[in-house]
Coordinates of C-alpha atoms in Angstrom, one line a residue:
M18 CA 2.8 15.6 45.9
S19 CA -1.0 16.0 45.0
L20 CA -2.9 13.8 42.6
T21 CA -5.2 15.2 39.9
V22 CA -8.5 13.8 38.9
E23 CA -6.9 12.6 35.7
D24 CA -4.3 10.7 37.6
L25 CA -6.9 8.9 39.8
T26 CA -9.2 8.2 36.8
G27 CA -6.2 6.9 34.7
G28 CA -5.2 4.6 37.6
V29 CA -8.7 3.2 38.0
M30 CA -9.0 2.6 34.2
T31 CA -5.6 0.8 34.1
E32 CA -6.7 -1.4 37.0
F33 CA -10.0 -2.1 35.3
Q34 CA -8.3 -2.9 32.0
E35 CA -5.9 -5.3 33.8
K36 CA -8.8 -7.2 35.4
L37 CA -10.6 -7.3 32.1
R38 CA -7.6 -8.7 30.4
A39 CA -7.1 -11.4 33.1
Q40 CA -10.8 -12.4 32.8
H41 CA -10.5 -12.7 29.0
E42 CA -7.4 -14.8 29.4
D43 CA -9.0 -17.1 32.1
S44 CA -12.1 -17.6 29.9
M45 CA -10.0 -18.5 26.9
H46 CA -7.9 -21.1 28.9
R47 CA -11.2 -22.7 30.1
E48 CA -12.6 -22.8 26.5
L49 CA -9.4 -24.3 25.1
E50 CA -9.3 -27.0 27.8
A51 CA -13.0 -27.8 27.0
L52 CA -12.2 -28.2 23.3
L53 CA -9.3 -30.6 24.1
G54 CA -11.7 -32.6 26.1
T55 CA -13.6 -33.4 22.8
A56 CA -10.4 -34.8 21.1
S57 CA -8.9 -38.3 21.1
K58 CA -5.8 -38.7 23.2
A59 CA -3.4 -38.6 20.3
E60 CA -5.1 -35.5 18.8
A61 CA -5.2 -33.8 22.2
E62 CA -1.5 -34.2 22.6
I63 CA -0.7 -32.5 19.3
S64 CA -3.3 -29.8 19.8
R65 CA -2.1 -29.0 23.3
K66 CA 1.3 -28.0 21.8
D67 CA -0.6 -25.8 19.3
F68 CA -2.7 -24.2 22.0
E69 CA 0.4 -23.3 24.0
G70 CA 1.5 -21.1 21.1
F71 CA -2.0 -19.8 20.7
K72 CA -2.2 -18.9 24.4
N73 CA 1.1 -17.0 24.2
L74 CA -0.1 -15.1 21.1
F75 CA -3.5 -14.3 22.8
H76 CA -1.8 -13.0 25.9
R77 CA 0.4 -10.7 23.9
F78 CA -2.6 -9.6 21.8
L79 CA -4.4 -8.5 25.0
Q80 CA -1.4 -6.5 26.1
V81 CA -1.0 -4.5 22.9
K82 CA -1.7 -0.8 23.2
G83 CA -1.7 1.4 20.1
P84 CA 0.4 0.9 16.9
A85 CA 3.1 -1.7 16.8
V86 CA 5.7 0.8 15.7
D87 CA 6.5 4.4 16.7
W88 CA 6.7 6.1 13.2
A89 CA 9.2 8.7 14.5
K90 CA 11.7 6.0 15.3
I91 CA 11.7 4.5 11.7
N92 CA 14.9 5.0 9.8
R93 CA 16.2 3.8 6.4
P94 CA 18.5 0.7 6.8
P95 CA 22.2 1.4 6.8
E96 CA 23.7 1.0 3.3
E97 CA 25.7 -2.0 4.3
S98 CA 22.7 -3.9 5.7
I99 CA 21.2 -4.4 2.2
Q100 CA 23.6 -5.8 -0.3
P101 CA 23.1 -5.6 -4.1
Y102 CA 22.9 -9.2 -5.5
E103 CA 25.5 -8.3 -8.1
K104 CA 28.0 -7.6 -5.4
I105 CA 27.4 -11.0 -3.9
K106 CA 27.5 -12.7 -7.3
M107 CA 31.0 -11.1 -8.0
K108 CA 32.5 -13.3 -5.3
G109 CA 32.0 -16.4 -7.5
L110 CA 31.5 -20.0 -6.6
P111 CA 33.7 -22.5 -4.8
D112 CA 35.2 -25.5 -6.7
D113 CA 33.1 -27.8 -4.4
I114 CA 29.6 -26.6 -4.7
S115 CA 28.2 -29.9 -3.3
A116 CA 29.8 -29.3 0.1
S117 CA 27.8 -26.1 0.4
L118 CA 24.6 -27.7 -0.9
N119 CA 24.9 -30.6 1.5
K120 CA 24.5 -28.1 4.4
L121 CA 21.2 -26.8 3.0
A122 CA 17.6 -27.8 3.1
V123 CA 14.7 -26.3 1.2
V124 CA 11.5 -25.5 3.1
K125 CA 8.4 -24.6 1.1
L126 CA 5.4 -23.1 2.7
N127 CA 2.5 -25.4 1.6
G128 CA -0.4 -24.5 3.8
G129 CA -2.5 -22.6 1.4
L130 CA -5.6 -23.7 -0.6
G131 CA -6.4 -22.8 -4.2
T132 CA -9.8 -21.3 -3.3
S133 CA -8.8 -17.8 -4.5
M134 CA -8.3 -19.4 -8.0
G135 CA -11.5 -21.4 -7.8
C136 CA -9.9 -24.7 -6.9
T137 CA -10.4 -27.1 -4.1
G138 CA -7.5 -28.7 -2.2
P139 CA -3.9 -27.6 -1.8
K140 CA -2.8 -24.7 -4.2
S141 CA 0.5 -26.5 -4.7
L142 CA -1.4 -29.2 -6.7
I143 CA -2.7 -26.8 -9.3
S144 CA -1.3 -27.5 -12.8
V145 CA 0.9 -24.6 -13.8
R146 CA 2.9 -25.5 -16.9
N147 CA 2.9 -28.5 -19.2
E148 CA 0.6 -30.4 -16.7
N149 CA 3.3 -29.8 -14.0
T150 CA 2.0 -28.5 -10.6
F151 CA 3.8 -26.2 -8.2
L152 CA 5.0 -29.2 -6.3
D153 CA 6.2 -31.0 -9.5
L154 CA 8.3 -28.0 -10.4
T155 CA 9.8 -27.7 -6.9
V156 CA 10.8 -31.5 -6.9
Q157 CA 12.3 -31.1 -10.4
Q158 CA 14.4 -28.1 -9.3
I159 CA 15.9 -29.8 -6.3
E160 CA 16.4 -33.1 -8.1
H161 CA 18.3 -31.3 -10.8
L162 CA 20.6 -29.7 -8.1
N163 CA 21.2 -33.1 -6.5
K164 CA 22.0 -34.8 -9.7
T165 CA 24.1 -32.0 -11.2
F166 CA 26.3 -31.5 -8.1
N167 CA 26.0 -35.0 -6.6
A168 CA 24.4 -33.4 -3.5
D169 CA 21.7 -34.2 -0.9
V170 CA 19.4 -31.3 -0.6
P171 CA 16.1 -32.4 1.1
L172 CA 12.8 -30.8 0.5
V173 CA 10.7 -30.0 3.6
L174 CA 7.0 -29.0 3.1
M175 CA 5.2 -27.1 5.8
N176 CA 1.6 -28.3 5.4
S177 CA -1.5 -27.1 7.2
F178 CA -4.5 -29.2 8.4
N179 CA -6.1 -28.0 5.1
T180 CA -3.4 -29.4 2.8
D181 CA -1.7 -32.3 4.7
E182 CA -3.8 -35.2 3.7
D183 CA -4.0 -34.4 0.0
T184 CA -0.3 -33.5 -0.2
K185 CA 0.8 -36.8 1.4
K186 CA -1.2 -38.8 -1.1
I187 CA 0.6 -37.1 -4.0
L188 CA 4.1 -37.6 -2.5
Q189 CA 3.9 -41.2 -3.3
K190 CA 4.7 -40.4 -7.0
Y191 CA 8.1 -38.9 -6.1
K192 CA 9.4 -42.1 -4.4
H193 CA 11.9 -42.7 -7.2
H194 CA 13.1 -39.2 -7.5
R195 CA 16.5 -38.2 -6.1
V196 CA 14.9 -35.9 -3.4
N197 CA 14.3 -36.8 0.2
I198 CA 11.0 -35.2 1.1
H199 CA 9.9 -34.5 4.6
T200 CA 6.6 -32.9 5.9
F201 CA 5.4 -31.3 9.0
N202 CA 2.2 -29.6 10.0
Q203 CA 2.0 -25.9 11.1
S204 CA -0.3 -25.2 14.1
R205 CA -4.1 -25.2 14.1
Y206 CA -5.5 -22.2 16.0
P207 CA -9.1 -21.3 16.8
R208 CA -10.8 -18.3 15.3
I209 CA -12.0 -15.8 17.9
N210 CA -15.4 -14.2 18.1
K211 CA -14.6 -10.5 17.8
E212 CA -17.1 -9.4 20.5
S213 CA -16.7 -12.2 23.1
L214 CA -13.0 -12.9 22.4
L215 CA -13.7 -16.6 22.8
P216 CA -13.2 -19.4 20.3
I217 CA -16.1 -20.1 17.9
A218 CA -15.3 -23.8 17.8
K219 CA -17.6 -26.2 19.5
N220 CA -15.2 -29.2 19.3
M221 CA -11.9 -30.2 17.7
S222 CA -13.5 -31.3 14.5
T223 CA -12.5 -29.4 11.3
G224 CA -15.6 -30.5 9.3
G225 CA -19.2 -29.5 9.0
Q226 CA -20.3 -26.5 10.9
N227 CA -17.0 -26.4 12.6
G228 CA -15.1 -26.0 9.3
D229 CA -14.7 -22.3 9.6
A230 CA -13.7 -22.4 13.3
W231 CA -10.0 -23.1 12.7
Y232 CA -7.1 -21.5 10.7
P233 CA -3.4 -21.9 10.2
P234 CA -1.7 -18.9 11.9
G235 CA 0.5 -17.5 9.2
H236 CA 3.9 -18.6 8.1
G237 CA 5.6 -17.1 11.2
D238 CA 4.5 -20.3 12.9
V239 CA 7.2 -22.2 10.9
Y240 CA 9.7 -21.8 13.7
A241 CA 7.7 -23.3 16.5
S242 CA 6.0 -26.1 14.4
F243 CA 9.3 -27.0 12.7
S244 CA 11.0 -27.3 16.1
N245 CA 8.0 -29.2 17.6
S246 CA 8.0 -31.7 14.8
G247 CA 11.5 -32.9 15.6
L248 CA 12.7 -32.0 12.1
L249 CA 14.8 -29.1 13.3
D250 CA 16.9 -31.4 15.4
K251 CA 17.0 -34.1 12.7
L252 CA 18.4 -31.8 10.0
I253 CA 21.0 -30.4 12.4
S254 CA 22.1 -33.9 13.3
E255 CA 22.5 -34.6 9.6
G256 CA 24.9 -31.7 9.2
K257 CA 22.5 -29.1 7.7
E258 CA 23.2 -25.5 8.6
Y259 CA 20.8 -23.4 6.7
I260 CA 17.3 -23.6 5.3
F261 CA 16.0 -21.7 2.2
V262 CA 12.4 -20.8 2.9
S263 CA 9.9 -19.6 0.4
N264 CA 6.2 -19.7 -0.7
I265 CA 5.5 -22.7 -3.0
D266 CA 3.6 -20.5 -5.4
N267 CA 6.6 -18.2 -6.0
L268 CA 8.0 -19.8 -9.2
G269 CA 11.1 -17.5 -9.0
A270 CA 12.2 -18.9 -5.6
T271 CA 14.9 -21.4 -6.6
V272 CA 18.1 -22.2 -4.8
D273 CA 20.6 -19.5 -5.6
L274 CA 24.2 -20.8 -5.4
F275 CA 25.7 -17.3 -5.0
I276 CA 23.6 -16.4 -1.9
L277 CA 24.4 -19.9 -0.5
Q278 CA 28.1 -19.3 -1.0
H279 CA 28.0 -15.9 0.7
L280 CA 26.5 -17.5 3.8
M281 CA 29.0 -20.3 3.8
S282 CA 32.0 -18.1 3.3
Q283 CA 31.4 -15.9 6.4
P284 CA 33.8 -16.2 9.4
A285 CA 32.4 -18.4 12.1
D286 CA 32.3 -15.5 14.6
R287 CA 30.4 -13.2 12.2
R288 CA 28.2 -15.8 10.5
C289 CA 25.1 -14.3 9.0
E290 CA 22.1 -16.0 10.6
F291 CA 19.4 -14.6 8.4
I292 CA 19.1 -13.3 4.8
M293 CA 15.9 -11.8 3.4
E294 CA 15.7 -11.4 -0.4
V295 CA 14.2 -8.0 -1.3
T296 CA 13.6 -6.5 -4.7
D297 CA 12.7 -3.1 -6.0
K298 CA 9.2 -2.0 -5.4
T299 CA 6.8 -1.1 -8.3
R300 CA 3.3 0.4 -8.0
A301 CA 2.0 -3.2 -8.1
D302 CA 3.9 -4.0 -4.8
V303 CA 3.0 -1.0 -2.6
K304 CA 1.4 -3.2 0.1
G305 CA 4.5 -5.4 0.4
G306 CA 6.5 -5.4 3.6
T307 CA 9.7 -3.5 3.6
L308 CA 13.0 -3.4 5.6
I309 CA 13.6 -0.6 8.1
Q310 CA 16.1 0.3 10.8
Y311 CA 14.3 0.4 14.1
E312 CA 15.9 0.7 17.5
D313 CA 19.3 -0.4 16.1
H314 CA 17.9 -3.5 14.4
L315 CA 16.9 -4.4 10.9
R316 CA 13.3 -5.0 11.0
L317 CA 10.4 -6.0 8.7
L318 CA 7.6 -3.5 8.5
E319 CA 4.3 -4.8 7.3
I320 CA 1.4 -2.6 6.1
A321 CA -0.8 -3.9 9.0
Q322 CA 1.6 -2.3 11.5
V323 CA 1.6 1.1 9.9
P324 CA -0.5 3.8 11.7
K325 CA -3.4 4.8 9.4
N326 CA -2.2 8.4 8.9
H327 CA 1.1 7.0 7.5
V328 CA -0.2 4.3 5.1
D329 CA 0.2 6.5 2.0
E330 CA 3.8 7.3 3.0
F331 CA 4.4 3.5 3.4
K332 CA 3.1 2.9 -0.1
S333 CA 5.4 5.4 -1.6
V334 CA 7.9 3.9 -4.1
T335 CA 10.3 6.7 -3.5
K336 CA 10.7 6.5 0.3
F337 CA 10.4 2.8 0.7
K338 CA 12.0 1.5 -2.4
I339 CA 12.2 -2.3 -1.7
F340 CA 9.9 -5.0 -0.6
N341 CA 10.1 -8.5 1.0
T342 CA 9.9 -11.4 -1.5
N343 CA 9.5 -13.8 1.4
N344 CA 12.6 -15.7 0.1
L345 CA 14.6 -16.3 3.3
W346 CA 17.8 -18.0 4.2
I347 CA 17.9 -18.9 7.9
S348 CA 20.5 -20.6 10.2
L349 CA 19.3 -23.8 11.7
P350 CA 21.4 -23.6 14.9
A351 CA 20.2 -20.0 15.4
I352 CA 16.5 -21.1 15.1
K353 CA 17.2 -23.8 17.7
R354 CA 18.9 -21.3 20.0
L355 CA 16.1 -18.8 19.8
Q356 CA 13.4 -21.5 20.2
D357 CA 15.1 -23.1 23.2
T358 CA 15.5 -19.7 24.9
N359 CA 12.1 -18.4 23.9
N360 CA 13.7 -15.3 22.3
L361 CA 12.0 -15.3 19.0
D362 CA 10.1 -12.0 18.8
L363 CA 7.3 -11.9 16.2
E364 CA 4.8 -9.0 15.9
I365 CA 1.2 -10.0 16.0
I366 CA -0.9 -9.5 12.9
V367 CA -4.6 -9.2 13.7
N368 CA -6.5 -10.4 10.7
P369 CA -10.3 -9.6 10.9
K370 CA -12.6 -11.8 8.8
T371 CA -16.4 -12.0 8.3
L372 CA -17.7 -15.6 7.9
D373 CA -20.4 -16.5 5.4
G374 CA -23.1 -16.3 8.1
G375 CA -22.0 -12.7 8.9
L376 CA -20.1 -13.5 12.2
N377 CA -17.1 -11.2 12.7
V378 CA -14.0 -13.1 13.8
I379 CA -10.3 -12.3 14.3
Q380 CA -7.3 -14.4 13.5
L381 CA -4.0 -13.8 15.3
E382 CA -1.1 -14.4 12.9
T383 CA 2.7 -13.9 12.5
A384 CA 5.0 -13.5 9.6
V385 CA 8.1 -15.6 9.1
G386 CA 10.1 -12.5 8.0
A387 CA 9.4 -10.6 11.2
A388 CA 11.9 -12.7 13.0
I389 CA 14.7 -11.0 11.2
K390 CA 15.4 -8.6 14.2
S391 CA 16.0 -11.6 16.5
F392 CA 18.9 -13.0 14.4
N393 CA 22.6 -12.0 14.5
N394 CA 24.2 -10.3 11.5
A395 CA 21.0 -10.3 9.6
L396 CA 21.2 -9.0 6.0
G397 CA 18.9 -7.9 3.1
V398 CA 19.9 -8.8 -0.4
N399 CA 18.4 -6.9 -3.2
V400 CA 17.8 -9.6 -5.9
P401 CA 16.6 -9.3 -9.5
R402 CA 12.8 -9.2 -10.0
S403 CA 13.0 -12.7 -11.6
R404 CA 13.3 -14.2 -8.2
F405 CA 9.8 -13.0 -7.3
L406 CA 7.3 -14.7 -9.6
P407 CA 4.2 -15.5 -7.5
V408 CA 1.0 -17.0 -9.0
K409 CA -1.8 -15.6 -7.0
T410 CA -4.5 -15.2 -9.7
S411 CA -5.5 -16.7 -13.0
S412 CA -3.9 -13.6 -14.7
D413 CA -0.6 -14.6 -13.1
L414 CA -1.2 -18.2 -14.3
L415 CA -1.8 -17.0 -17.9
L416 CA 1.6 -15.3 -17.8
V417 CA 3.6 -18.3 -16.6
M418 CA 1.7 -20.6 -19.0
S419 CA 2.5 -18.4 -22.0
N420 CA 5.7 -18.7 -24.2
L421 CA 7.0 -15.6 -22.5
Y422 CA 8.7 -18.2 -20.3
S423 CA 10.6 -21.4 -21.1
L424 CA 10.7 -24.3 -18.7
D425 CA 13.9 -26.2 -17.9
A426 CA 14.4 -28.6 -15.0
G427 CA 11.5 -27.0 -13.1
S428 CA 12.7 -23.4 -13.5
L429 CA 11.1 -20.7 -15.6
T430 CA 13.2 -18.3 -17.6
M431 CA 11.9 -15.2 -19.3
S432 CA 12.4 -14.9 -23.0
R433 CA 15.4 -12.9 -24.0
K434 CA 13.2 -11.3 -26.7
R435 CA 11.4 -9.3 -24.1
E436 CA 12.9 -5.7 -24.0
F437 CA 12.4 -5.1 -20.3
P438 CA 13.2 -7.3 -17.3
S439 CA 9.9 -6.6 -15.6
T440 CA 7.0 -8.9 -16.1
P441 CA 4.0 -7.5 -18.2
H442 CA 0.9 -6.5 -16.2
V443 CA -1.9 -8.9 -17.2
K444 CA -5.4 -8.5 -16.0
L445 CA -8.1 -10.9 -17.2
G446 CA -11.8 -10.2 -17.0
S447 CA -14.2 -11.6 -14.4
S448 CA -15.1 -14.6 -16.6
F449 CA -11.5 -15.9 -16.1
T450 CA -11.0 -15.5 -12.4
K451 CA -11.2 -19.2 -11.7
V452 CA -9.3 -22.3 -12.8
R453 CA -11.4 -25.5 -12.7
S454 CA -9.7 -28.7 -11.8
R455 CA -11.3 -30.8 -14.6
E456 CA -12.5 -28.3 -17.2
R457 CA -10.2 -25.4 -17.2
V458 CA -11.5 -21.9 -18.0
I459 CA -8.0 -21.1 -19.0
T460 CA -6.8 -24.0 -21.0
E461 CA -3.3 -24.6 -22.4
E462 CA -4.7 -24.4 -25.9
T463 CA -6.1 -20.9 -25.1
V464 CA -2.7 -19.9 -23.7
R465 CA -0.9 -21.2 -26.8
Y466 CA -3.3 -19.3 -29.1
C467 CA -2.9 -16.1 -27.1
S468 CA 0.9 -16.5 -27.1
E469 CA 1.0 -16.9 -30.8
V470 CA -1.2 -13.9 -31.6
S471 CA 0.2 -11.6 -28.9
F472 CA 3.8 -12.8 -28.2
N473 CA 5.2 -9.6 -29.6
Y474 CA 2.9 -7.6 -27.3
L475 CA 3.9 -9.7 -24.3
I476 CA 7.6 -9.2 -24.8
T477 CA 7.5 -5.5 -25.7
F478 CA 4.8 -4.2 -23.4

């Protein structure tokens, strides 16, 4: 058998690329060790665990060739793999709801800052309604559940190095509430220079000129950080079986008793290990991840994974009709099994950034929902839009502060006077993009005035 010039050239290129990847990996490992040498012993011990996860992610990043998915292999999920919420609700609730609640813990993703809304510090500490913050509302919701059903549902906050200190200070005020609150930190990874593929950090400090050198690596890090913190084993030892995971700024993400009952009522040998809440896509949600069937598994497809020539197709509300709310119900024993066997498969999201000085860097991230394909008997549940009420901008904040919603025990309910179940689309001008911590651009007085003069518009738009 004769070899062509192309065969020989291809072989040389492959060998060259392999050597180049090995060099990048060796250089990265040396840089990480040098960074650890600038830390205290206690900090180095924690950071070494973080760096093990980062090295694994970097190794996989160097191996990636081409798009993360083969578009030709994408299929719509089987009908039975995405259940309508109404079908689950029809099954009703058990007499002893507290028994199910006592097997649940609520995990809120609390790693984000309020910078996009012009605030400093954790986003969860921004006042949302009646001087209540996102965190206040979350505590009220869970305390109401515990009191109503005489249950013990703990709250677990996944903080980041950006939010941990400020959050822990605030937690003191909940000492007398009927909620056990735990915290753990997600990992801290180094930003990578796009050209050299080396960390831009000079030492382990997160302050001063080193402030832009680090990042929390996306909410997919919840599995490893949760396990490394010891909380996974602790909750399992306390009889917890599931966690309900959601973004702390999604005010619609409350504990749903019907979904919980669906999980608890499954036969032991066919127990559903993962539920992803999805909802119908509108033109405002075209960039949201969707569920697909891929190589015989239910899988989350994010826009970053879509080949460029198929992006418009991905954004179609007719072909891909649902999107991920990031409200997830996950089996604790299943997380432990997958962590212990290193079988949790999360696609890498490469997030390019340009820092203030003009330096181009990349962040390697993962998404919590991407793990769905690793769990047994995974399921999507098509929930009402009311379970997806994120507050990302001051426009969103105006909506939830208005009298379109009423507040009860930490939960927001849309007025029955509104003719449509969808939320109105509100877009404020550039003067109202930021919320100031002391002197608000959007004040509650402004909202009350707007609500009084335009309530009819809000509920009929």
